CSV table of C-alpha atoms in Angstrom, one decimal:
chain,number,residue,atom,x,y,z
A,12,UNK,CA,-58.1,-111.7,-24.8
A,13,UNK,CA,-59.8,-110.4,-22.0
A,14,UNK,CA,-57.1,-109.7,-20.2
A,15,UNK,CA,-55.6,-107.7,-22.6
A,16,UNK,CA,-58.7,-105.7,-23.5
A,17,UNK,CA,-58.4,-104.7,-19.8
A,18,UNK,CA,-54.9,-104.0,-19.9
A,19,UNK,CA,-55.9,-101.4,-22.9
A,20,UNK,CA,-58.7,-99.8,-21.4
A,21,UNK,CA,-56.3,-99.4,-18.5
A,22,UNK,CA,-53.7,-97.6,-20.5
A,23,UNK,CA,-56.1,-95.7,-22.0
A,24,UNK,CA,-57.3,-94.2,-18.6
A,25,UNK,CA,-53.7,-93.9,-17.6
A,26,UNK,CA,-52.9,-92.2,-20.4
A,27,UNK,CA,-56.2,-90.1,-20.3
A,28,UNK,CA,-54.7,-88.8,-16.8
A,29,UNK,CA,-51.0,-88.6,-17.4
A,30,UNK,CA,-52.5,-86.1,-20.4
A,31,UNK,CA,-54.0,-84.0,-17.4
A,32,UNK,CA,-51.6,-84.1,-14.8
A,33,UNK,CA,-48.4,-84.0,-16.9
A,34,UNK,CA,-49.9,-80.5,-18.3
A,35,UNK,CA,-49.9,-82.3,-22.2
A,36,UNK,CA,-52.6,-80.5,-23.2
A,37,UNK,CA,-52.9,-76.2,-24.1
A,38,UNK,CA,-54.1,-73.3,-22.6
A,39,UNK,CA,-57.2,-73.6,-24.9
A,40,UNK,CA,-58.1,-76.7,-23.5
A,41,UNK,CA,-60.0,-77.6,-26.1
A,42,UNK,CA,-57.4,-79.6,-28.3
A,43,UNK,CA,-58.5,-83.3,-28.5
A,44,UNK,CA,-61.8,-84.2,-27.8
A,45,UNK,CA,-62.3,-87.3,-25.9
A,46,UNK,CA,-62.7,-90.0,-28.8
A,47,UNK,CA,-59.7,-88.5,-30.2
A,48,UNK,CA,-57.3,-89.0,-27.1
A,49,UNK,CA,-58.4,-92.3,-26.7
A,50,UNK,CA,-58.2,-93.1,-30.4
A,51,UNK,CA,-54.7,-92.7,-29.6
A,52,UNK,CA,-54.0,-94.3,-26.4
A,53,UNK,CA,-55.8,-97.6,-27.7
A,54,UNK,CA,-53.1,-97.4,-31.1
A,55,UNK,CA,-50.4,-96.8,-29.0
A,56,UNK,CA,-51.3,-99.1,-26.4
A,57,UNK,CA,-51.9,-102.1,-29.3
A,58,UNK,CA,-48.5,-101.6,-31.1
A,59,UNK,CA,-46.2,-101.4,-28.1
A,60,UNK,CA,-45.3,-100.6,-24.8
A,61,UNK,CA,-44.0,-97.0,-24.3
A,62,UNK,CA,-43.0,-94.4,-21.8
A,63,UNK,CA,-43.1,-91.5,-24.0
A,64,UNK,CA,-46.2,-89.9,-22.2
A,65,UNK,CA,-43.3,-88.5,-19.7
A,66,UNK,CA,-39.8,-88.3,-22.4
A,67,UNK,CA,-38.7,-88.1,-25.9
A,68,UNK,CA,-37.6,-91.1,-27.6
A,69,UNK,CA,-34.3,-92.1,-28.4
A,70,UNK,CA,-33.9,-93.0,-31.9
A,71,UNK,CA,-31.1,-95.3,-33.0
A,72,UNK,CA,-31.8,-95.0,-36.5
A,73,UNK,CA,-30.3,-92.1,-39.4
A,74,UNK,CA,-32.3,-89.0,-39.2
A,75,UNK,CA,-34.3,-87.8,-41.9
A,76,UNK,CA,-36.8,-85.4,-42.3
A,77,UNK,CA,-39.8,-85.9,-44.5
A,78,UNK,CA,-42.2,-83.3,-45.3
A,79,UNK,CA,-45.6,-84.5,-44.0
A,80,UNK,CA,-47.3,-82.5,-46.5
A,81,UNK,CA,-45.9,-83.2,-49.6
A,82,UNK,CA,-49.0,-84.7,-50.9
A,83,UNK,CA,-51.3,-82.3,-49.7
A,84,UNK,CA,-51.2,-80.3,-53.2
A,85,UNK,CA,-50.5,-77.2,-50.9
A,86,UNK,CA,-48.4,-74.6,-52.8
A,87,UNK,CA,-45.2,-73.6,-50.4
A,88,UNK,CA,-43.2,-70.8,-49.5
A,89,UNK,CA,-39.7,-70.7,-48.4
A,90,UNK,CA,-38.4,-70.6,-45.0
A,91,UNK,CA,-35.2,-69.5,-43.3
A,92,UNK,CA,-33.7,-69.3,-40.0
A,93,UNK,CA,-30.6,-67.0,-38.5
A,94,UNK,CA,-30.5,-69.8,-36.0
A,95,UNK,CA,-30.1,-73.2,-38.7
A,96,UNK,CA,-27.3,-73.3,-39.6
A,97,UNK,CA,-26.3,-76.3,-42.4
A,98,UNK,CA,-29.3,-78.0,-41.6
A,99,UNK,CA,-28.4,-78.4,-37.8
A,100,UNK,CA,-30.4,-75.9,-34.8
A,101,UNK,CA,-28.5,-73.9,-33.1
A,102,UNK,CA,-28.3,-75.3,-28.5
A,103,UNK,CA,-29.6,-71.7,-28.0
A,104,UNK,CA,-33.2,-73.2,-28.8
A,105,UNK,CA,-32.6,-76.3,-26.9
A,106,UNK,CA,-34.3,-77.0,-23.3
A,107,UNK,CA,-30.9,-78.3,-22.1
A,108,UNK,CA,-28.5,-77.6,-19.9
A,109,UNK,CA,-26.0,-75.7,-22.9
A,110,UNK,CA,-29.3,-74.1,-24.4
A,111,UNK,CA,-31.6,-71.0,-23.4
A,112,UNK,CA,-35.1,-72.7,-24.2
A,113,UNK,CA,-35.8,-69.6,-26.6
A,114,UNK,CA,-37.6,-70.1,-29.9
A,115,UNK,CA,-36.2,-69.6,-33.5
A,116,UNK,CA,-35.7,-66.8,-35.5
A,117,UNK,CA,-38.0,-67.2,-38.7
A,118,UNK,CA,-38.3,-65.8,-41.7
A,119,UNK,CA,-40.5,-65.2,-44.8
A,120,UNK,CA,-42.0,-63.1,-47.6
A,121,UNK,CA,-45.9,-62.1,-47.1
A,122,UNK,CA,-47.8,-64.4,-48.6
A,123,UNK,CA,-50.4,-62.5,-50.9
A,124,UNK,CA,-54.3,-63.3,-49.6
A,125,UNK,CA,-52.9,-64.4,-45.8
A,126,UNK,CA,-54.1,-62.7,-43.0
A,127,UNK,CA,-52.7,-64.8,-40.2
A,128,UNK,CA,-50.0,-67.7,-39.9
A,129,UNK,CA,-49.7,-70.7,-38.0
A,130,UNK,CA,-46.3,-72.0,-36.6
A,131,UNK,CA,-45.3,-75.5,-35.3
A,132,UNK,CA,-42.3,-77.3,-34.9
A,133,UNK,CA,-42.3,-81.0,-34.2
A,134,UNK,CA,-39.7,-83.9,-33.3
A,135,UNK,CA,-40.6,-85.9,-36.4
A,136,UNK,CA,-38.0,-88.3,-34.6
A,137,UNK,CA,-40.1,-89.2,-32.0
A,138,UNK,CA,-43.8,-89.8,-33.2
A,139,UNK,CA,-44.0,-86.2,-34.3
A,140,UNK,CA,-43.7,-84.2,-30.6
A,141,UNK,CA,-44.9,-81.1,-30.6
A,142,UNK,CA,-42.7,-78.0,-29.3
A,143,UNK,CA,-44.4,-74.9,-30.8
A,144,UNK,CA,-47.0,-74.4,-31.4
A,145,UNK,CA,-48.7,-69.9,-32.1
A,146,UNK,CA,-51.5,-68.9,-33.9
A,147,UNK,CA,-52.6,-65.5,-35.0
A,148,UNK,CA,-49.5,-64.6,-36.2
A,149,UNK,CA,-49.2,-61.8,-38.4
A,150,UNK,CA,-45.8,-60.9,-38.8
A,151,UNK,CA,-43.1,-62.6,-41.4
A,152,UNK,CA,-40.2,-61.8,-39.5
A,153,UNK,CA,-40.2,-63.1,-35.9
A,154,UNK,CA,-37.3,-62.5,-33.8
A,155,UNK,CA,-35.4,-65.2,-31.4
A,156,UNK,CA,-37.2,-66.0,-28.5
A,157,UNK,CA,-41.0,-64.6,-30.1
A,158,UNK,CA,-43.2,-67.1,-28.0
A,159,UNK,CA,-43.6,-67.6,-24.8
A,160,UNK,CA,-43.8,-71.2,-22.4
A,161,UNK,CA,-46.9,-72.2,-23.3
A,162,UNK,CA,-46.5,-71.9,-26.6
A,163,UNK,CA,-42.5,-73.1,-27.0
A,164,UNK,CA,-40.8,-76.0,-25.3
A,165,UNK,CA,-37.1,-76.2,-26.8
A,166,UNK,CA,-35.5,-79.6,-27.8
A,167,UNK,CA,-34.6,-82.0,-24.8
A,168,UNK,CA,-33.6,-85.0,-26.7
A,169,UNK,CA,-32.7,-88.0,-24.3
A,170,UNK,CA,-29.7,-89.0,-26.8
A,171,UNK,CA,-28.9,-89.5,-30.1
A,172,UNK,CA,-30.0,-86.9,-32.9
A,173,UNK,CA,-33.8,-85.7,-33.4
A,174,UNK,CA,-35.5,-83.8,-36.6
A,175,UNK,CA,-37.3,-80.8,-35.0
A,176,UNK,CA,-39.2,-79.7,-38.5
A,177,UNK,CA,-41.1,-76.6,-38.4
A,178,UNK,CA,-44.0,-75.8,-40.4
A,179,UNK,CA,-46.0,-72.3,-41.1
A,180,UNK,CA,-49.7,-72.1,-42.7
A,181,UNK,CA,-50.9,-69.2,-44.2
A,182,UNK,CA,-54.4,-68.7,-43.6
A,183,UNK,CA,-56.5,-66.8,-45.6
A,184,UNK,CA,-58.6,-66.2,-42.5
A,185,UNK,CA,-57.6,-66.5,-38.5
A,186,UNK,CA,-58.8,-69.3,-36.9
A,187,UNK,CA,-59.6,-69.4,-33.0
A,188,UNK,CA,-57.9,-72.6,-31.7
A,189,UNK,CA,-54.9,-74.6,-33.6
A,190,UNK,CA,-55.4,-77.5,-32.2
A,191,UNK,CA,-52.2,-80.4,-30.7
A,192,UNK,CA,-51.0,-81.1,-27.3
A,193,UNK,CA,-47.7,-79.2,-26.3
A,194,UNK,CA,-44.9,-81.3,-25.0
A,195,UNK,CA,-46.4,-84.4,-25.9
A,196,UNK,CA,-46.5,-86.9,-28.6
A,197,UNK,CA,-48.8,-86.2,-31.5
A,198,UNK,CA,-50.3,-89.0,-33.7
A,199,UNK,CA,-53.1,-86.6,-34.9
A,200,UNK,CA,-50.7,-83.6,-35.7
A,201,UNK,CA,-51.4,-84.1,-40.0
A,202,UNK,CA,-55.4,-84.0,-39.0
A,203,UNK,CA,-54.9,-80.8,-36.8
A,204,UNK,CA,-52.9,-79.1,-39.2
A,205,UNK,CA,-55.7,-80.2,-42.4
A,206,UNK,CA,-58.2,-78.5,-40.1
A,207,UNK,CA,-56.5,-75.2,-40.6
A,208,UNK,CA,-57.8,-75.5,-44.0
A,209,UNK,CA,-61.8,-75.7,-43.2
A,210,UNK,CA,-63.6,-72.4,-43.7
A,211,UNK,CA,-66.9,-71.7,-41.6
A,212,UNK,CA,-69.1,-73.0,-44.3
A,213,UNK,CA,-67.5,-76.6,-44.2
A,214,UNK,CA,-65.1,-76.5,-47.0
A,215,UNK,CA,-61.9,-76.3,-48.0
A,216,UNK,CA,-59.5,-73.9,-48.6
A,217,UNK,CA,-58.1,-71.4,-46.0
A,218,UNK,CA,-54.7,-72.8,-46.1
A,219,UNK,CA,-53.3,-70.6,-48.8
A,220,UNK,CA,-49.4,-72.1,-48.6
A,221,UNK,CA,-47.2,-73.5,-46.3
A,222,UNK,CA,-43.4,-73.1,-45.6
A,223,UNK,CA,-41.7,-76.0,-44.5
A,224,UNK,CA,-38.0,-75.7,-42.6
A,225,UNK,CA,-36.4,-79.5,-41.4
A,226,UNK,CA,-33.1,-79.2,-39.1
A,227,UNK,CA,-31.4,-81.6,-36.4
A,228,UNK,CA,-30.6,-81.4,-32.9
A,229,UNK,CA,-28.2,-83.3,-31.2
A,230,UNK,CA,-27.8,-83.8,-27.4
A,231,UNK,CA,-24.3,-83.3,-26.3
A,232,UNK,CA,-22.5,-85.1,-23.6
C-alpha cells in the first residue's frame, strides 16, 4: 500500500510538471488551481495507467456523442457549421498532415439578454480533450479560421474515429477567465463550463442558453 501511495504521489508530481512543461495550461494561467490538478492526477493515476498527458487516445469502440448538458435544465439554441458536413468535420480543421489546423465556421441567431459567448470544442472520445477554447465573443457568425493558436488546436487523432463536440454559452454578462487546459485532457471540463453560470454575487444564472454541435473526425491513412 505504501508503495503505491508513492507511486501516486509520484504521478501526481509528474503529471503536475508535464502540465507545465508540455504548455497544457492557457495563456491566463489561472485555469486549475492546484487541488484541482491534483484532484485529477490522483483519479487518473488510481483507475489506470495512461500516456495521454502527451497524445490523444485511440478509441476502439463506436462513436457517439452525448450532450454533457442535457440535464443541466439549460434552454438551447441551434448551431450550424459550413464546415460539418453530415455529421462528419471537414480535414480543413484538422492538425494533420491533409488539414490546415484552422477553426470552424459557426453559426447562430443572437440570443436575446446575451452579451458575450463562450466557445469550446472537445474530443469527447478521449476523456473530453479540449481544442478550443474563446471567450468574449460577441459575434454570431464567426468565419473559418476565427481563433488563433492559443486558443485552437485542430483534431490530431492517433487512429480510429473521435467526437470533437462543440459547445457555445451565452452569457448574460462577460466573464474574465473561461477556465480548462488547451491541448490536454479535461476531467473538470462540466465544472468549468457550470462556472460560466455564477454571477458576482454567488448565484446562478448567467448562462442564458447553450448551442450544442456533435461531429466526427477520422484520421486518414
Amino acid at each position: 500500500m505504501r508503495t503505491f501511495k508513492k507511486s501516486i504521489l509520484n504521478g501526481v508530481i509528474l503529471c503536475s510538471l508535464l502540465f507545465v512543461a508540455t504548455g497544457c495550461g492557457d495563456k491566463e494561467n489561472t485555469e486549475a488551481t492546484t487541488s484541482e490538478i491534483i484532484t485529477e492526477a490522483t483519479t487518473e493515476a488510481t483507475t489506470k495507467a495512461t500516456t495521454e498527458a502527451t497524445t490523444e487516445v485511440t478509441t476502439e469502440e463506436a462513436v457517439v456523442s452525448v450532450d454533457l448538458f442535457a440535464d443541466s435544465g439549460l434552454p438551447t439554441f441551434e448551431l450550424s457549421s459550413e464546415d460539418l458536413k453530415d455529421g462528419v468535420w471537414d480535414p480543413v480543421i484538422a492538425s494533420v498532415d491533409d488539414g490546415k489546423n484552422v477553426s470552424p465556421q459557426l453559426s447562430w441567431e443572437p440570443v436575446p439578454e446575451a452579451t458575450s459567448y463562450v466557445i469550446y470544442m472537445v474530443d469527447t472520445s478521449a476523456g473530453n480533450w479540449m481544442h478550443w477554447k474563446v471567450n468574449g465573443v460577441t459575434e454570431t457568425h464567426i468565419p473559418q479560421g476565427y481563433s488563433s493558436s492559443e486558443e485552437y488546436i485542430g483534431p490530431y487523432p492517433p487512429g480510429g474515429t473521435h467526437s470533437y463536440d462543440v459547445y457555445v454559452f451565452a452569457l448574460r454578462q462577460p466573464v474574465e477567465v473561461a477556465r480548462g487546459p488547451l491541448n490536454c485532457k479535461t476531467n473538470l471540463f462540466t465544472k468549468y463550463a457550470m462556472e460560466l453560470d455564477a454571477v458576482e454575487e454567488g448565484s446562478s444564472g448567467n448562462i442564458v442558453s447553450y448551442g450544442y454541435l456533435p461531429g466526427t473526425y477520422t484520421r486518414g491513412e
